[in-house]
Short mmCIF file of C-alpha atoms in Angstrom, two decimals:
data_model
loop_
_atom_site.label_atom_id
_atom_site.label_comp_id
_atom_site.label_asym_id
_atom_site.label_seq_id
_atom_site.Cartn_x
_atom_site.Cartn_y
_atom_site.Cartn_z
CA UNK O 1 207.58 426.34 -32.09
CA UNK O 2 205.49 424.11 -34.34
CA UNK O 3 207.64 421.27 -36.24
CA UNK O 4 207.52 421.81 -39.98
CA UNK O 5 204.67 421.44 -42.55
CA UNK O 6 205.22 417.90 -44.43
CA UNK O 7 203.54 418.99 -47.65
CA UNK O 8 205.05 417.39 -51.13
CA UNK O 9 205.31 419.66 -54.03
CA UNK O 10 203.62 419.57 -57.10
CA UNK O 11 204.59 416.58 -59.48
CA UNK O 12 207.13 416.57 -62.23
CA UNK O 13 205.00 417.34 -65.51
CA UNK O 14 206.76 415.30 -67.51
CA UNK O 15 206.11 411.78 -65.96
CA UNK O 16 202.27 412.62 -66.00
CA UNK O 17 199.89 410.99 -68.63
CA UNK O 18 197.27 412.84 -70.06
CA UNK O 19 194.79 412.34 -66.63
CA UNK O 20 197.50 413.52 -64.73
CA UNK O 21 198.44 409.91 -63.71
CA UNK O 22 202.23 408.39 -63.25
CA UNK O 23 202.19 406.15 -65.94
CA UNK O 24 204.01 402.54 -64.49
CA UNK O 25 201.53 399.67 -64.49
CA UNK O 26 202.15 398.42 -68.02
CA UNK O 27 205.60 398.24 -66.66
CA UNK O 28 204.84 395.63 -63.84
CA UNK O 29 204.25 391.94 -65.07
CA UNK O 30 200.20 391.12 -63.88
CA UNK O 31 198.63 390.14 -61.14
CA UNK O 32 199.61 392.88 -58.91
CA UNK O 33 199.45 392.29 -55.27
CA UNK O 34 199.42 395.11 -52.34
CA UNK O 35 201.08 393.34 -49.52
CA UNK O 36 200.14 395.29 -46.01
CA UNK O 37 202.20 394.83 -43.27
CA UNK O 38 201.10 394.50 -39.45
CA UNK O 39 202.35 397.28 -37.52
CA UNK O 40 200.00 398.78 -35.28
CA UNK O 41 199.78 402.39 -35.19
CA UNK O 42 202.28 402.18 -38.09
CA UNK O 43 199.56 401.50 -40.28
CA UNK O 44 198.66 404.94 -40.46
CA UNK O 45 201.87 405.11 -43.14
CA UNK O 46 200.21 402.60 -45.50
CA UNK O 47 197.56 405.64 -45.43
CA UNK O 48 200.16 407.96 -46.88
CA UNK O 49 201.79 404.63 -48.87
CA UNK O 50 198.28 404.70 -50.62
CA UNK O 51 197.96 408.29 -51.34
CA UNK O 52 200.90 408.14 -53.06
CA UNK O 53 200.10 405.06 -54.96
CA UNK O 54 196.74 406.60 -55.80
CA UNK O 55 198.41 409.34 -58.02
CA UNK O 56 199.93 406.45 -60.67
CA UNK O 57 197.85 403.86 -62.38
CA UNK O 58 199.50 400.93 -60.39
CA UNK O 59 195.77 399.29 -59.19
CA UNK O 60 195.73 395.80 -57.35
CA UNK O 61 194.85 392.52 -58.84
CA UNK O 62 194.71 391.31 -55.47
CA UNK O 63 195.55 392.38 -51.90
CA UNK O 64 196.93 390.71 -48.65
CA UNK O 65 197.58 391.70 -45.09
CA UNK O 66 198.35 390.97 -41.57
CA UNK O 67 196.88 392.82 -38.36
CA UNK O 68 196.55 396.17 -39.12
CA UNK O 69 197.43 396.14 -42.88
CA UNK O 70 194.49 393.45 -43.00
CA UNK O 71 192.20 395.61 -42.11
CA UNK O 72 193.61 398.68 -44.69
CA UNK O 73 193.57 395.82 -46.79
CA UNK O 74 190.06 395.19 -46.60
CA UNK O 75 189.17 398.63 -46.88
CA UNK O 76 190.63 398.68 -49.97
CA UNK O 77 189.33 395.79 -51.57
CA UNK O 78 185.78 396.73 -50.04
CA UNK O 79 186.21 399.82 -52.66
CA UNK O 80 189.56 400.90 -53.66
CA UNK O 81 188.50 403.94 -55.42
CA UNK O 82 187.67 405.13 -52.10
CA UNK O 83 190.08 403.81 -49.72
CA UNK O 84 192.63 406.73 -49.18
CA UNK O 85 189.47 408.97 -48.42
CA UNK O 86 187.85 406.50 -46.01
CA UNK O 87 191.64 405.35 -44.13
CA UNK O 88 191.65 409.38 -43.49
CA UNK O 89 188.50 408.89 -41.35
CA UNK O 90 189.22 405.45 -39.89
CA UNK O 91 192.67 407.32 -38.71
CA UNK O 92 191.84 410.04 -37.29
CA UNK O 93 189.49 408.80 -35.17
CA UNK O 94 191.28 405.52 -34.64
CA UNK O 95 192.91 404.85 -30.95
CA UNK O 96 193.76 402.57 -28.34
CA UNK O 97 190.22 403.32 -26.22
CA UNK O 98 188.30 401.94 -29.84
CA UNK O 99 190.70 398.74 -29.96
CA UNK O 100 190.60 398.06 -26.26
CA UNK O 101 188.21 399.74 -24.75
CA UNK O 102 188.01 402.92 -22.29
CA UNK O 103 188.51 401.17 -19.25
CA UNK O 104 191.33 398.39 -20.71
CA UNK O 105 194.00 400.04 -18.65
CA UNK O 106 192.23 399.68 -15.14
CA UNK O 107 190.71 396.15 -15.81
CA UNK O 108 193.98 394.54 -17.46
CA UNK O 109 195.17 392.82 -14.74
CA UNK O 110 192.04 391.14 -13.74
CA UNK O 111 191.42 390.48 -17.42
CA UNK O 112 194.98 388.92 -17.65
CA UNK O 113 194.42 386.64 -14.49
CA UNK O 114 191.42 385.33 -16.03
CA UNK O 115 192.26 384.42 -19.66
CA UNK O 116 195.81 385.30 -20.14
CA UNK O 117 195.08 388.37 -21.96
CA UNK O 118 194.92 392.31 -21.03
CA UNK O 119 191.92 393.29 -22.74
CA UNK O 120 189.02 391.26 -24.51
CA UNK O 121 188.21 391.26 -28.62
CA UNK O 122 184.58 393.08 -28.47
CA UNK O 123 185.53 396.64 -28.59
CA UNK O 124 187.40 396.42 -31.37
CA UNK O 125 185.06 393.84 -33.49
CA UNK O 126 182.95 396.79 -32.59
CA UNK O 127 185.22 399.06 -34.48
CA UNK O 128 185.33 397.21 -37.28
CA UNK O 129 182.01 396.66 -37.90
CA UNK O 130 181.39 399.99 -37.36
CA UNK O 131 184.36 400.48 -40.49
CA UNK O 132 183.46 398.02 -43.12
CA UNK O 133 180.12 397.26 -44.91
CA UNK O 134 181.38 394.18 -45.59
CA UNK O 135 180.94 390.72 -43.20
CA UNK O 136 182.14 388.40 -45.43
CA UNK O 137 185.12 387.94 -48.14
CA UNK O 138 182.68 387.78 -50.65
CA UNK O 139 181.59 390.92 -50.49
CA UNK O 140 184.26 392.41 -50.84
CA UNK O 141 185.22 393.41 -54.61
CA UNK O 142 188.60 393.04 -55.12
CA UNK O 143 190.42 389.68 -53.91
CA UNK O 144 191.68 389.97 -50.23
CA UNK O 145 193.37 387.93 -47.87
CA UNK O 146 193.82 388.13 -44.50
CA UNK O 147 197.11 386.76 -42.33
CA UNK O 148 196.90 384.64 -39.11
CA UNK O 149 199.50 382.42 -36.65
CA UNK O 150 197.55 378.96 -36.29
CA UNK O 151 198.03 378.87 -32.21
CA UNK O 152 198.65 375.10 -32.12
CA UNK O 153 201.21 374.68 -34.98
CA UNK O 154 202.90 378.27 -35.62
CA UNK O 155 202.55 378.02 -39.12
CA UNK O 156 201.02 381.47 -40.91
CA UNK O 157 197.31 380.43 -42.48
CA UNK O 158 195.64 382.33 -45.40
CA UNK O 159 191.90 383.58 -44.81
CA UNK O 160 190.41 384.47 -48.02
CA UNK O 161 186.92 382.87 -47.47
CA UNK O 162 183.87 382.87 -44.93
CA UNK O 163 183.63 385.32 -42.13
CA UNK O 164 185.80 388.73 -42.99
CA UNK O 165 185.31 390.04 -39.74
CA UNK O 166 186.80 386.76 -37.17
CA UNK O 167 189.74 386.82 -39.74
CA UNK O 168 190.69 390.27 -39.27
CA UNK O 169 189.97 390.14 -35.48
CA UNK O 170 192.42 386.88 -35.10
CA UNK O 171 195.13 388.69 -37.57
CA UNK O 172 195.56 391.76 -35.00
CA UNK O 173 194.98 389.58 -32.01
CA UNK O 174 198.95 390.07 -30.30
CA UNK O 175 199.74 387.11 -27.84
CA UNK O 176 199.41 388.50 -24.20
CA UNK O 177 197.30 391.79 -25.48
CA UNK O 178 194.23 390.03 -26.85
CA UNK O 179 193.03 386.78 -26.90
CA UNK O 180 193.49 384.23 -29.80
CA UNK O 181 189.99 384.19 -32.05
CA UNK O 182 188.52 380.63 -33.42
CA UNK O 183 188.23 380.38 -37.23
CA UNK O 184 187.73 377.45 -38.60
CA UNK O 185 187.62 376.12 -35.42
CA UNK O 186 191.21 376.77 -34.77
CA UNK O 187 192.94 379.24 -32.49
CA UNK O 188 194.55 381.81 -34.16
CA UNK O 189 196.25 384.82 -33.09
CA UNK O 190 198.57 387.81 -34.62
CA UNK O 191 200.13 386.60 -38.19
CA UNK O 192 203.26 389.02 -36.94
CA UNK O 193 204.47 385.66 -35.11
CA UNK O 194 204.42 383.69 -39.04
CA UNK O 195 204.09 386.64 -41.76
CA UNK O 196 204.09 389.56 -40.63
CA UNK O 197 204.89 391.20 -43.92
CA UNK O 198 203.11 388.51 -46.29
CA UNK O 199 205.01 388.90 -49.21
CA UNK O 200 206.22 384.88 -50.25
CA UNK O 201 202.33 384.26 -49.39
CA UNK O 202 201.55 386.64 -51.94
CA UNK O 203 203.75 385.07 -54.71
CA UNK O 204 203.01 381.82 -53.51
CA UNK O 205 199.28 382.94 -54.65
CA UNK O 206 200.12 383.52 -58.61
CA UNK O 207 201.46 387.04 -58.11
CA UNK O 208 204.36 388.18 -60.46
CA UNK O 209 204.58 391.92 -59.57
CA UNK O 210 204.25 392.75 -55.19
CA UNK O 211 203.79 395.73 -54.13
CA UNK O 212 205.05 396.41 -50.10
CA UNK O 213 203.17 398.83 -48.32
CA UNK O 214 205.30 398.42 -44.79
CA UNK O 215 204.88 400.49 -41.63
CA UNK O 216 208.09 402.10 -41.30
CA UNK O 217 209.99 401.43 -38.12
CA UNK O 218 211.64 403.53 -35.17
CA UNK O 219 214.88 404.11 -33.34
CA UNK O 220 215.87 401.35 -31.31
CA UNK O 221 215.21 402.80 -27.59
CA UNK O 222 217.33 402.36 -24.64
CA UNK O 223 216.89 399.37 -22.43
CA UNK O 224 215.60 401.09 -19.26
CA UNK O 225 213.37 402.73 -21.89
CA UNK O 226 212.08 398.98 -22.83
CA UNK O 227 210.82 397.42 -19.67
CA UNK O 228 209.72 400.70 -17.65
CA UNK O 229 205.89 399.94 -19.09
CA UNK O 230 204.15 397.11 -20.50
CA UNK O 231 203.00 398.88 -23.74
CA UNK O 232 206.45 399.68 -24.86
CA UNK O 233 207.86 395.86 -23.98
CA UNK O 234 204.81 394.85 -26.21
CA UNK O 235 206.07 397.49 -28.68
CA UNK O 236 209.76 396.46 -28.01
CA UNK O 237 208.87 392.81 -29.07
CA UNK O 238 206.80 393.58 -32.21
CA UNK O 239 209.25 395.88 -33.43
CA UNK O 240 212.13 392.81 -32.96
CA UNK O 241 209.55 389.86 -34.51
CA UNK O 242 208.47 392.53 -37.51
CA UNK O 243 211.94 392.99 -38.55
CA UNK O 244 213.46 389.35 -38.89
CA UNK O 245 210.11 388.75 -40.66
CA UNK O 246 210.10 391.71 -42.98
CA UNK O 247 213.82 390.41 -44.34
CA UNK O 248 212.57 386.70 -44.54
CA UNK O 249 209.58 386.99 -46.89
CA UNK O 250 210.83 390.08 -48.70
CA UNK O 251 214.38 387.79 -49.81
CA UNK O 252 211.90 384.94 -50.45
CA UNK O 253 209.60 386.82 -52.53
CA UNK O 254 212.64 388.27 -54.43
CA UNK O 255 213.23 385.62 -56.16
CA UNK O 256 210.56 384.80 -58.28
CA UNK O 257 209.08 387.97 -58.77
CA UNK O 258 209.27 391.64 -58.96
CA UNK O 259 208.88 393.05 -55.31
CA UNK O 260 208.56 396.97 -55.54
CA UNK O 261 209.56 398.21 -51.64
CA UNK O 262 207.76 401.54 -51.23
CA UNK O 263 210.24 403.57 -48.44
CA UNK O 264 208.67 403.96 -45.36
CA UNK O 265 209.71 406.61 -41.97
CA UNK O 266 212.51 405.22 -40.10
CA UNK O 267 211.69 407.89 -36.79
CA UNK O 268 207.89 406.91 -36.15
CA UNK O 269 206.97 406.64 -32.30
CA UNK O 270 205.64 403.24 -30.23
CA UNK O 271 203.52 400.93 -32.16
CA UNK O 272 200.78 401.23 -29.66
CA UNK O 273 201.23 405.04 -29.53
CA UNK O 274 198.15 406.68 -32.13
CA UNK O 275 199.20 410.35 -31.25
CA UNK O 276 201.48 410.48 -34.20
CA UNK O 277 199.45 408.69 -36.67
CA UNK O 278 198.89 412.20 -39.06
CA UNK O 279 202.56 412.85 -38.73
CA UNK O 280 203.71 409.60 -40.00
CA UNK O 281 201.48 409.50 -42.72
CA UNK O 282 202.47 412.69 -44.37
CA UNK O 283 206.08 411.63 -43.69
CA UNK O 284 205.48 408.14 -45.74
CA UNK O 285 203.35 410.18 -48.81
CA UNK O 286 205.80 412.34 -48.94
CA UNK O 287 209.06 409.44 -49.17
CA UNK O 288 206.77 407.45 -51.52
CA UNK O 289 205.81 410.19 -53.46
CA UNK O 290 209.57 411.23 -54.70
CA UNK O 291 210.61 407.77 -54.92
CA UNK O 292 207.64 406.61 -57.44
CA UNK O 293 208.27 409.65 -59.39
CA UNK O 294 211.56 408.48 -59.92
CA UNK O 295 210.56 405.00 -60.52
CA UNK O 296 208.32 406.56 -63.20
CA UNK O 297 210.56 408.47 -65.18
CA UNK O 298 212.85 405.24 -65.94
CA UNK O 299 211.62 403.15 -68.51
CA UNK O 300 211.33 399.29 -69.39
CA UNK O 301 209.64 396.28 -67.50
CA UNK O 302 210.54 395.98 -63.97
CA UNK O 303 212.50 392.60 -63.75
CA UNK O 304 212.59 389.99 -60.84
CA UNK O 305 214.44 391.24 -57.79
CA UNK O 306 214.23 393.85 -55.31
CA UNK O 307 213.55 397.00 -56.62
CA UNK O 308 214.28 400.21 -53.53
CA UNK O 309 216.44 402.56 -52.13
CA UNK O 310 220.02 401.56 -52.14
CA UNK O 311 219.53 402.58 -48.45
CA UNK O 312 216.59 400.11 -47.85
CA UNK O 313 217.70 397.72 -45.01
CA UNK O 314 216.72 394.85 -47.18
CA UNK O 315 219.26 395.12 -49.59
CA UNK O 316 221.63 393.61 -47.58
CA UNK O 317 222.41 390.13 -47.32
CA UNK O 318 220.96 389.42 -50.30
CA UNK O 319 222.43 386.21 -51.68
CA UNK O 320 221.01 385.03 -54.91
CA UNK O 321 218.64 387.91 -54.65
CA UNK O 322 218.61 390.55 -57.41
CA UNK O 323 218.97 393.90 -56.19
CA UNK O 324 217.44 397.02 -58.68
CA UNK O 325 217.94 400.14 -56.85
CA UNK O 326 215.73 402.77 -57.34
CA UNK O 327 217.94 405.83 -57.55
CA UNK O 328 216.78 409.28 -56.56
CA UNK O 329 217.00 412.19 -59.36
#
């Protein structure tokens, strides 16, 4: 039997303005920043994050992202009136064979003997140009920033200037999957390794309100389940890196601005695996949805601190953190 329709209900009527929008900017202390996080085939729920987000007025001063939330970050700030309708075509076409290549599978292991990596960087800067109108920051209309590792000294390093598309290739370039990209003329590979969630960047940048858009997350699998393929150690090892990370900068962030955590699927599949993508983005619009609906029918300014679910992983361990819990009606 088919698994059950994920389709939200009508809003509330009463926390709509008079264009039908959830009125909560003016609550949130300017600039706004969107922070995507990397996440692979997670990204789709920063799709359904957005569609949610896209029925308030809450609109980015700025945005910033690593791996695959750079590139729905750039989407966005290419046009962000259109993004939600253009990340519905970039998803469901999106897949492993237009990242990697057809072939990636039967050629890794030569690939890997000759330059460490199991597939190559052209098929999916083909992809992307093939996405974006854009080829430099410049062009793009809101203020963007992409995440990267620098190979040589670990540190995370900000792109926000020059060539759009080498920055997004070397912020989704995974150690061991794809080869590091030069920018700059340093080596740079997958900003999960530094900042995988960017969100101390982002403050560190002049925001006072930040906005997560996360990738949700999935049941820790069984050992034997780990190491009986290559994809799901890969997956294994992201999933370990993007969690440590997502508590670091989200803590850091914390406290000395207003971080809004937008709840995210906690069930999704491997972050390599794109069969699930529409699922998990009707499961995130549909968590998002309820939860800014109830963040709009409370009033006053949003204060520093974490504002969530009581639930939210985050909110523990906080130390001098602030925690405001976001309380479902």
């Amino acid at each position: 039997m088919p698994s059950e329709l994920v389709v939200p209900a009508p809003r509330p009527l009463g926390v709509r303005g008079s264009d039908g929008q959830w009125r909560i900017r003016d609550r949130l202390d300017p600039p706004v920043c969107f922070v995507m996080a990397g996440g692979g085939a997670h990204g789709a729920v920063q799709w359904g994050l957005l569609q949610a987000l896209s029925e308030t007025d809450i609109v980015p001063d700025s945005i910033i992202g690593t791996s695959v939330g750079a590139l729905g970050g750039a989407i966005a700030a290419e046009d962000f009136g259109s993004a939600v309708n253009r990340l519905a075509n970039v998803w469901a076409q999106l897949d492993l064979s237009r990242l990697l290549g057809e072939h990636w599978i039967g050629k890794r292991w030569m690939t890997a003997a000759l330059s460490g990596s199991l597939a190559d960087n052209e098929p999916e800067r083909k992809a992307l140009t093939e996405i974006l109108s854009a080829r430099t920051f410049s062009e793009l209309t809101t203020p963007f920033a992409a995440v990267t590792t620098d190979v040589a000294s670990g540190a995370a390093r900000i792109h926000d200037s020059g060539d759009l598309i080498d920055a997004l290739l070397a912020s989704s370039a995974i150690p061991g999957l794809l080869p590091p990209v030069t920018v700059d003329g340093r080596p740079q590979m997958d900003g999960l390794a530094s900042a995988n969630l960017p969100a101390r960047p982002a403050v560190d940048r002049g925001a006072r309100t930040v906005i997560v858009l996360d990738t949700g997350s999935r049941p820790e699998p069984a050992a034997d389940e780990i190491v009986e393929s290559q994809s799901r150690l890969i997956g294994r090892v992201f999933s370990v890196m993007s969690t440590q990370q997502r508590r670091i900068q989200l803590h850091a962030a914390a406290r000395d601005a207003t971080v809004v955590v937008l709840p995210t699927p906690d069930d999704l599949g491997g972050t390599l695996d794109f069969r699930e993508t529409m699922g998990s983005a009707a499961k995130s619009f549909a968590l998002a949805r309820e939860f800014l609906a109830d963040l709009a029918g409370t009033s006053g300014k949003l204060e520093v601190g974490l504002h969530c679910r009581r639930d939210e992983s985050v909110a523990t361990a906080l130390g001098e953190v602030k925690l405001w819990p976001v309380v479902a009606r």
